[in-house]
């Protein structure tokens, strides 16, 4: 367990990020779904109240219609001078008819009213002597409404004990003077019971108010007949009453109910200006939302834990992979140095022997094979190291100003020897408008051209190999173009598709004797892409191939190559000339050189090559020895410094010499191309660099 937590410690920021992401996700989901739930609750309350309104309206409206029909017929009798006894019979007939029609008028309890000052009752009820109908609420209310229906506050009927309301309306004589008020008593016990069942939660309740905001129905009978503003010990409903008075909607209004709990209320005005409302305790209202929050939190925690676990496992796997990749890179770098050291000696000694005029012909042939084989092996090692750098993301593009004609000439010179004795014509076309100088990674461009040219020469047995170089500018971007054509074997469609795959060689059986690892083209494509470029391939099996390369470069203020220099480059046509040719050595007996390397065989090779220039050469096996020689007063025109040396490497040695005041020329000898970081540091202490193995062509041109 301890090892596990030790491993995950570096990834706590990632886990923290995942945790925060899930917290945010849960919160966003909670508030979003909470809003949806509240909208659904609002919609549900509206539907519930709407359904209640329809139900109540269907009950009361039939009585109101019947009342108005009864009033119309009674007015007709009054206007036609019917007697009071005839009108009383009319009252009894209506009461009998309504009573007999129980299917539609189950809550009906009789019609009555005041006509021409006399109280008439269709049920035959005789009021007590102190009964004054003109003072009763049903009469006073209807008289004030001038023909509109008046609904009284619910009250308990003295005869039946049921909760009833009275619907009343004013009637008029022929001269439009008030002839009286007619009323119907309606038992609303069923309506009260129905309203009491309205709720959005088990502990919620429904209420009903009349147009004067008096409770017609409340689960607490003490509030029935009380104005909503005055209800409760602390005027709990006052805020709702204020909103109703101002004509504002009461939708999802939170208030403190009479039991002291926070509740939420919805009210709607009915057809007769009464109001129906639903009150729900806030805890019950939010119960679904709370449950949702718990579910989201648990689900989020579980998902976060699972994702964190997999993230940690992936991170651990990545760390292991990075460690393995680093170990691989370190191993390859170490093995590269260990392999290059004897290989450089083999190539160097072979070249020294080839430069001697008295070397026998049979020995020269053997040394040429050794030299060419050594260079081939060195190329394979370089490809493996480059692929390793690309895989680990350590490959760098190091842009510097370079000479374009030199780039072209060096690329041709390094590959023309591959023609050997093949009947191949090499054609070089150079755009005379190419700039003399550009900024880019010259060594990597040479590597790209070398891979393409070497493949063209390797897979072409006869015919031609042609390289065309030109440039283009577009929207401020300068692009360098190379086209390498050959009349060689060409490629089948399936080979063309995998030409840039790692470790892939096409037509392997036919080319089993052709040197190469199959990773050169993959490296080439990666390098081109790193330069923000592209490579296209056209090939026909048996007829040849064409590779078109574009890489972006930066321009400098300079002249163009021109016709003369372009023609000189085009005239480089070679037939069967080997690379390891004799070089003209300018004798420099006046020159003093110090070569510093910790490997004795490297000193032997360097001394053998430089001795052909007549130089005065001294060697040192360590940085310490080199510093002692310089401090002893000896003067050198050039110090060649190995980069990788034990105890004190080339960088430290060069820096120490500079710190001691040495201002002479110091040139680095490296086994591999330097990284940009090391190059930047070397620039502060070095004059230049050579890559091992030392090649006399490079020494001479430099």
Short mmCIF file of C-alpha atoms in Angstrom, two decimals, residues 192-554:
data_model
loop_
_atom_site.label_atom_id
_atom_site.label_comp_id
_atom_site.label_asym_id
_atom_site.label_seq_id
_atom_site.Cartn_x
_atom_site.Cartn_y
_atom_site.Cartn_z
CA UNK A 192 -64.12 21.60 0.61
CA UNK A 193 -63.14 17.96 0.80
CA UNK A 194 -61.84 18.05 -2.78
CA UNK A 195 -59.76 21.19 -2.18
CA UNK A 196 -58.33 19.72 1.02
CA UNK A 197 -56.85 16.85 -1.00
CA UNK A 198 -54.95 19.14 -3.34
CA UNK A 199 -51.23 18.83 -2.72
CA UNK A 200 -47.84 18.20 -4.33
CA UNK A 201 -46.61 16.18 -1.35
CA UNK A 202 -48.23 14.04 1.32
CA UNK A 203 -47.94 16.77 3.95
CA UNK A 204 -49.16 19.59 1.69
CA UNK A 205 -52.69 21.02 1.61
CA UNK A 206 -55.10 23.06 -0.47
CA UNK A 207 -56.91 26.30 0.42
CA UNK A 208 -59.62 28.44 -1.15
CA UNK A 209 -60.33 32.17 -0.81
CA UNK A 210 -63.27 34.24 -1.91
CA UNK A 211 -62.95 37.50 -3.82
CA UNK A 212 -62.38 39.37 -0.54
CA UNK A 213 -59.40 37.09 0.29
CA UNK A 214 -61.34 35.39 3.07
CA UNK A 215 -60.61 31.71 3.60
CA UNK A 216 -63.51 29.69 2.21
CA UNK A 217 -61.61 26.54 2.99
CA UNK A 218 -58.53 25.83 5.13
CA UNK A 219 -57.49 22.52 6.77
CA UNK A 220 -57.54 24.44 10.06
CA UNK A 221 -61.20 25.29 10.52
CA UNK A 222 -60.21 28.21 12.78
CA UNK A 223 -59.09 30.09 9.67
CA UNK A 224 -62.32 29.57 7.72
CA UNK A 225 -63.96 32.99 7.35
CA UNK A 226 -60.70 34.79 8.27
CA UNK A 227 -58.96 37.17 5.85
CA UNK A 228 -55.67 35.73 4.62
CA UNK A 229 -53.80 38.83 5.76
CA UNK A 230 -54.90 38.24 9.35
CA UNK A 231 -54.53 34.46 9.44
CA UNK A 232 -51.96 32.94 11.80
CA UNK A 233 -50.46 34.22 15.00
CA UNK A 234 -47.68 36.04 13.13
CA UNK A 235 -49.70 37.00 10.07
CA UNK A 236 -48.00 34.16 8.27
CA UNK A 237 -49.92 34.65 5.02
CA UNK A 238 -49.50 38.45 4.95
CA UNK A 239 -46.91 38.42 2.15
CA UNK A 240 -49.16 36.25 -0.02
CA UNK A 241 -52.12 38.49 0.75
CA UNK A 242 -50.08 41.52 -0.28
CA UNK A 243 -49.21 39.95 -3.63
CA UNK A 244 -52.87 39.03 -4.25
CA UNK A 245 -54.01 42.55 -3.34
CA UNK A 246 -51.51 44.03 -5.80
CA UNK A 247 -52.70 41.70 -8.53
CA UNK A 248 -49.30 39.97 -8.71
CA UNK A 249 -49.03 36.24 -9.46
CA UNK A 250 -48.41 33.91 -6.53
CA UNK A 251 -46.15 31.24 -8.00
CA UNK A 252 -43.52 29.38 -5.95
CA UNK A 253 -43.68 31.98 -3.17
CA UNK A 254 -41.76 30.88 -0.09
CA UNK A 255 -43.24 31.84 3.31
CA UNK A 256 -43.32 30.66 6.91
CA UNK A 257 -46.46 28.61 7.48
CA UNK A 258 -48.55 28.67 10.68
CA UNK A 259 -46.61 25.62 11.97
CA UNK A 260 -43.35 27.56 11.69
CA UNK A 261 -42.02 25.57 8.73
CA UNK A 262 -40.89 27.09 5.47
CA UNK A 263 -43.46 26.37 2.80
CA UNK A 264 -44.01 27.20 -0.85
CA UNK A 265 -47.35 28.39 -2.25
CA UNK A 266 -49.10 28.52 -5.64
CA UNK A 267 -52.40 30.43 -6.11
CA UNK A 268 -54.73 30.93 -9.07
CA UNK A 269 -57.84 33.07 -9.49
CA UNK A 270 -61.01 31.13 -10.32
CA UNK A 271 -63.79 32.11 -12.70
CA UNK A 272 -65.80 33.79 -9.92
CA UNK A 273 -62.78 35.75 -8.60
CA UNK A 274 -62.25 33.25 -5.82
CA UNK A 275 -58.74 31.89 -5.41
CA UNK A 276 -57.53 28.35 -5.01
CA UNK A 277 -54.09 27.60 -3.65
CA UNK A 278 -51.68 24.72 -2.93
CA UNK A 279 -49.26 24.94 -0.02
CA UNK A 280 -46.33 22.50 0.27
CA UNK A 281 -43.64 22.34 2.98
CA UNK A 282 -40.33 23.36 1.43
CA UNK A 283 -38.62 20.24 2.75
CA UNK A 284 -41.13 18.04 0.96
CA UNK A 285 -40.98 20.23 -2.14
CA UNK A 286 -37.19 19.84 -2.27
CA UNK A 287 -37.23 16.18 -1.30
CA UNK A 288 -36.83 15.05 -4.91
CA UNK A 289 -34.13 17.62 -5.50
CA UNK A 290 -32.31 16.52 -2.33
CA UNK A 291 -32.54 12.89 -3.36
CA UNK A 292 -31.23 13.89 -6.76
CA UNK A 293 -28.28 15.71 -5.16
CA UNK A 294 -27.45 12.60 -3.11
CA UNK A 295 -27.66 10.34 -6.16
CA UNK A 296 -25.52 12.71 -8.25
CA UNK A 297 -22.96 13.05 -5.46
CA UNK A 298 -22.67 9.29 -4.96
CA UNK A 299 -22.57 8.65 -8.70
CA UNK A 300 -20.03 11.46 -9.19
CA UNK A 301 -17.84 10.10 -6.38
CA UNK A 302 -17.96 6.58 -7.82
CA UNK A 303 -17.15 7.79 -11.33
CA UNK A 304 -14.43 10.09 -10.00
CA UNK A 305 -12.88 7.21 -8.06
CA UNK A 306 -12.97 4.92 -11.09
CA UNK A 307 -11.54 7.58 -13.41
CA UNK A 308 -8.90 8.59 -10.85
CA UNK A 309 -7.88 4.96 -10.47
CA UNK A 310 -7.53 4.48 -14.21
CA UNK A 311 -5.79 7.84 -14.52
CA UNK A 312 -3.31 6.85 -11.83
CA UNK A 313 -2.76 3.48 -13.48
CA UNK A 314 -2.25 5.15 -16.86
CA UNK A 315 0.09 7.70 -15.31
CA UNK A 316 2.07 4.95 -13.63
CA UNK A 317 2.17 3.05 -16.92
CA UNK A 318 3.29 6.23 -18.70
CA UNK A 319 5.97 6.83 -16.09
CA UNK A 320 7.20 3.29 -16.52
CA UNK A 321 7.09 3.73 -20.28
CA UNK A 322 9.00 7.03 -20.02
CA UNK A 323 11.54 5.40 -17.74
CA UNK A 324 11.88 2.50 -20.16
CA UNK A 325 12.17 4.94 -23.07
CA UNK A 326 14.79 6.95 -21.17
CA UNK A 327 16.68 3.77 -20.35
CA UNK A 328 16.46 2.80 -24.01
CA UNK A 329 17.69 6.24 -25.10
CA UNK A 330 20.50 6.18 -22.52
CA UNK A 331 21.44 2.69 -23.63
CA UNK A 332 21.44 3.67 -27.30
CA UNK A 333 23.45 6.81 -26.57
CA UNK A 334 25.99 4.82 -24.58
CA UNK A 335 26.14 2.03 -27.14
CA UNK A 336 26.36 4.61 -29.91
CA UNK A 337 29.44 6.11 -28.30
CA UNK A 338 30.92 2.70 -27.63
CA UNK A 339 30.23 1.48 -31.19
CA UNK A 340 31.23 4.73 -32.88
CA UNK A 341 34.62 4.85 -31.20
CA UNK A 342 36.03 1.68 -32.85
CA UNK A 343 33.94 2.32 -36.00
CA UNK A 344 35.41 5.81 -36.38
CA UNK A 345 38.83 4.25 -36.02
CA UNK A 346 38.05 1.70 -38.75
CA UNK A 347 36.74 4.38 -41.14
CA UNK A 348 39.53 6.81 -40.27
CA UNK A 349 42.36 4.31 -40.66
CA UNK A 350 40.87 3.08 -43.96
CA UNK A 351 40.78 6.64 -45.25
CA UNK A 352 44.36 7.31 -44.09
CA UNK A 353 45.54 4.27 -46.00
CA UNK A 354 43.53 5.27 -49.08
CA UNK A 355 45.24 8.67 -49.06
CA UNK A 356 48.70 7.12 -49.29
CA UNK A 357 50.12 7.06 -52.80
CA UNK A 358 52.14 3.89 -52.20
CA UNK A 359 49.19 1.72 -51.12
CA UNK A 360 49.02 -1.41 -53.36
CA UNK A 361 45.98 -1.68 -55.61
CA UNK A 362 44.66 -4.83 -53.95
CA UNK A 363 45.01 -3.12 -50.57
CA UNK A 364 43.29 0.00 -51.91
CA UNK A 365 40.31 -2.09 -53.01
CA UNK A 366 40.13 -3.73 -49.59
CA UNK A 367 40.37 -0.38 -47.79
CA UNK A 368 37.65 1.07 -50.05
CA UNK A 369 35.33 -1.80 -49.07
CA UNK A 370 36.20 -1.28 -45.41
CA UNK A 371 35.60 2.47 -45.75
CA UNK A 372 32.28 2.11 -47.57
CA UNK A 373 31.06 -0.67 -45.27
CA UNK A 374 32.01 1.38 -42.24
CA UNK A 375 30.10 4.38 -43.57
CA UNK A 376 27.11 2.14 -44.27
CA UNK A 377 27.18 0.81 -40.72
CA UNK A 378 27.57 4.33 -39.39
CA UNK A 379 24.47 5.36 -41.37
CA UNK A 380 22.48 2.50 -39.83
CA UNK A 381 23.56 3.55 -36.34
CA UNK A 382 22.58 7.14 -37.09
CA UNK A 383 19.14 6.01 -38.33
CA UNK A 384 18.52 3.94 -35.20
CA UNK A 385 19.52 6.84 -32.97
CA UNK A 386 17.35 9.29 -34.93
CA UNK A 387 14.34 6.99 -34.70
CA UNK A 388 14.92 6.67 -30.95
CA UNK A 389 15.03 10.46 -30.64
CA UNK A 390 11.85 10.83 -32.65
CA UNK A 391 10.04 8.21 -30.55
CA UNK A 392 11.06 9.92 -27.30
CA UNK A 393 10.34 13.44 -28.59
CA UNK A 394 13.98 14.49 -28.31
CA UNK A 395 14.57 15.17 -31.97
CA UNK A 396 15.20 18.88 -32.46
CA UNK A 397 15.27 21.22 -35.45
CA UNK A 398 18.09 23.73 -35.03
CA UNK A 399 17.72 26.58 -37.54
CA UNK A 400 20.87 28.48 -38.48
CA UNK A 401 21.96 30.46 -41.49
CA UNK A 402 23.52 28.26 -44.14
CA UNK A 403 24.93 28.47 -47.65
CA UNK A 404 22.50 27.01 -50.19
CA UNK A 405 25.07 26.09 -52.91
CA UNK A 406 27.17 24.29 -50.27
CA UNK A 407 24.09 22.39 -49.12
CA UNK A 408 23.42 21.22 -52.67
CA UNK A 409 27.04 20.39 -53.46
CA UNK A 410 27.66 18.54 -50.19
CA UNK A 411 24.49 16.46 -50.61
CA UNK A 412 25.57 15.47 -54.12
CA UNK A 413 29.17 14.72 -53.10
CA UNK A 414 28.06 12.54 -50.19
CA UNK A 415 25.86 10.35 -52.42
CA UNK A 416 27.31 10.38 -55.92
CA UNK A 417 29.67 7.55 -55.04
CA UNK A 418 26.69 5.22 -54.66
CA UNK A 419 26.48 5.06 -58.47
CA UNK A 420 29.53 2.85 -58.48
CA UNK A 421 29.81 1.08 -61.83
CA UNK A 422 26.08 1.31 -62.63
CA UNK A 423 25.21 2.94 -65.99
CA UNK A 424 23.32 5.78 -64.30
CA UNK A 425 23.25 9.41 -65.39
CA UNK A 426 22.87 11.87 -62.53
CA UNK A 427 21.07 15.09 -63.54
CA UNK A 428 21.00 18.15 -61.31
CA UNK A 429 18.66 21.07 -62.03
CA UNK A 430 19.09 24.15 -59.85
CA UNK A 431 16.88 27.24 -60.02
CA UNK A 432 19.19 30.20 -60.61
CA UNK A 433 16.83 32.39 -58.56
CA UNK A 434 17.48 30.46 -55.36
CA UNK A 435 18.85 32.72 -52.61
CA UNK A 436 22.48 32.24 -51.64
CA UNK A 437 21.62 32.09 -47.93
CA UNK A 438 18.70 30.67 -45.97
CA UNK A 439 17.90 29.95 -42.34
CA UNK A 440 17.06 26.37 -41.44
CA UNK A 441 18.52 23.12 -40.17
CA UNK A 442 21.14 22.45 -42.83
CA UNK A 443 22.22 19.09 -41.36
CA UNK A 444 18.65 17.74 -41.30
CA UNK A 445 18.00 18.89 -44.87
CA UNK A 446 21.19 17.12 -45.91
CA UNK A 447 19.93 14.03 -44.09
CA UNK A 448 16.62 14.21 -45.98
CA UNK A 449 18.36 14.60 -49.34
CA UNK A 450 20.87 11.88 -48.48
CA UNK A 451 18.08 9.39 -47.66
CA UNK A 452 16.18 10.20 -50.88
CA UNK A 453 19.27 10.21 -53.13
CA UNK A 454 20.74 7.05 -51.61
CA UNK A 455 17.44 5.23 -52.16
CA UNK A 456 17.26 6.49 -55.74
CA UNK A 457 20.79 5.23 -56.45
CA UNK A 458 20.26 1.94 -54.57
CA UNK A 459 17.06 0.98 -56.37
CA UNK A 460 18.09 2.17 -59.85
CA UNK A 461 20.23 -0.25 -61.85
CA UNK A 462 20.37 1.83 -65.02
CA UNK A 463 18.92 4.95 -66.52
CA UNK A 464 18.91 8.21 -64.60
CA UNK A 465 18.53 9.89 -61.23
CA UNK A 466 17.51 13.54 -61.34
CA UNK A 467 17.30 16.12 -58.57
CA UNK A 468 15.52 19.44 -59.14
CA UNK A 469 15.72 22.27 -56.63
CA UNK A 470 13.58 25.43 -56.67
CA UNK A 471 11.65 27.66 -54.28
CA UNK A 472 8.25 29.30 -53.87
CA UNK A 473 6.84 32.12 -51.78
CA UNK A 474 3.23 32.32 -50.62
CA UNK A 475 1.70 34.76 -48.12
CA UNK A 476 5.07 35.57 -46.64
CA UNK A 477 6.17 31.91 -46.37
CA UNK A 478 9.32 30.76 -48.15
CA UNK A 479 9.39 27.11 -49.18
CA UNK A 480 12.33 25.12 -50.52
CA UNK A 481 11.33 22.35 -52.96
CA UNK A 482 13.26 19.21 -53.94
CA UNK A 483 12.17 16.73 -56.59
CA UNK A 484 14.12 13.44 -56.80
CA UNK A 485 13.21 11.31 -59.81
CA UNK A 486 14.63 7.96 -60.87
CA UNK A 487 14.09 5.32 -63.55
CA UNK A 488 14.52 2.51 -61.05
CA UNK A 489 12.35 -0.32 -59.82
CA UNK A 490 9.35 1.75 -58.82
CA UNK A 491 6.84 0.58 -56.24
CA UNK A 492 3.69 -1.49 -56.19
CA UNK A 493 0.58 0.31 -54.81
CA UNK A 494 0.72 -1.67 -51.55
CA UNK A 495 4.41 -0.78 -51.09
CA UNK A 496 3.68 2.87 -51.79
CA UNK A 497 1.11 2.92 -48.96
CA UNK A 498 3.64 1.73 -46.36
CA UNK A 499 6.78 3.43 -47.66
CA UNK A 500 6.86 5.71 -44.61
CA UNK A 501 6.13 2.98 -42.06
CA UNK A 502 8.84 2.21 -39.54
CA UNK A 503 11.13 -0.72 -40.36
CA UNK A 504 9.45 -1.21 -43.71
CA UNK A 505 11.28 -2.25 -46.89
CA UNK A 506 9.48 -2.81 -50.17
CA UNK A 507 10.07 -5.71 -52.54
CA UNK A 508 12.20 -7.30 -49.81
CA UNK A 509 12.93 -10.54 -51.68
CA UNK A 510 14.28 -8.78 -54.76
CA UNK A 511 16.27 -6.30 -52.67
CA UNK A 512 17.54 -8.61 -49.95
CA UNK A 513 21.13 -7.78 -50.92
CA UNK A 514 20.49 -4.03 -50.82
CA UNK A 515 21.85 -2.34 -47.72
CA UNK A 516 19.54 -0.46 -45.36
CA UNK A 517 17.27 -0.89 -42.32
CA UNK A 518 14.01 0.36 -43.77
CA UNK A 519 13.62 3.23 -41.32
CA UNK A 520 15.25 5.98 -43.40
CA UNK A 521 12.03 7.05 -45.13
CA UNK A 522 10.11 7.11 -41.85
CA UNK A 523 12.78 9.38 -40.39
CA UNK A 524 12.71 11.52 -43.54
CA UNK A 525 8.95 12.05 -43.29
CA UNK A 526 9.17 12.92 -39.58
CA UNK A 527 11.95 15.45 -40.22
CA UNK A 528 10.01 17.06 -43.07
CA UNK A 529 6.91 17.37 -40.86
CA UNK A 530 9.01 18.91 -38.08
CA UNK A 531 10.00 21.58 -40.61
CA UNK A 532 6.31 22.25 -41.32
CA UNK A 533 6.71 20.62 -44.71
CA UNK A 534 5.33 17.73 -46.73
CA UNK A 535 6.46 14.88 -48.96
CA UNK A 536 4.56 13.35 -51.90
CA UNK A 537 5.29 10.10 -53.71
CA UNK A 538 4.46 9.08 -57.25
CA UNK A 539 5.61 5.67 -58.42
CA UNK A 540 4.93 3.09 -61.11
CA UNK A 541 6.23 -0.39 -60.63
CA UNK A 542 9.03 -1.15 -63.09
CA UNK A 543 9.32 2.45 -64.33
CA UNK A 544 10.58 4.51 -61.41
CA UNK A 545 9.58 6.87 -58.61
CA UNK A 546 9.31 10.60 -57.97
CA UNK A 547 9.57 12.12 -54.49
CA UNK A 548 8.52 15.75 -54.05
CA UNK A 549 9.60 17.50 -50.85
CA UNK A 550 8.65 20.92 -49.51
CA UNK A 551 10.19 22.40 -46.35
CA UNK A 552 9.63 25.89 -45.00
CA UNK A 553 12.71 28.04 -44.44
CA UNK A 554 13.41 31.57 -43.34
#
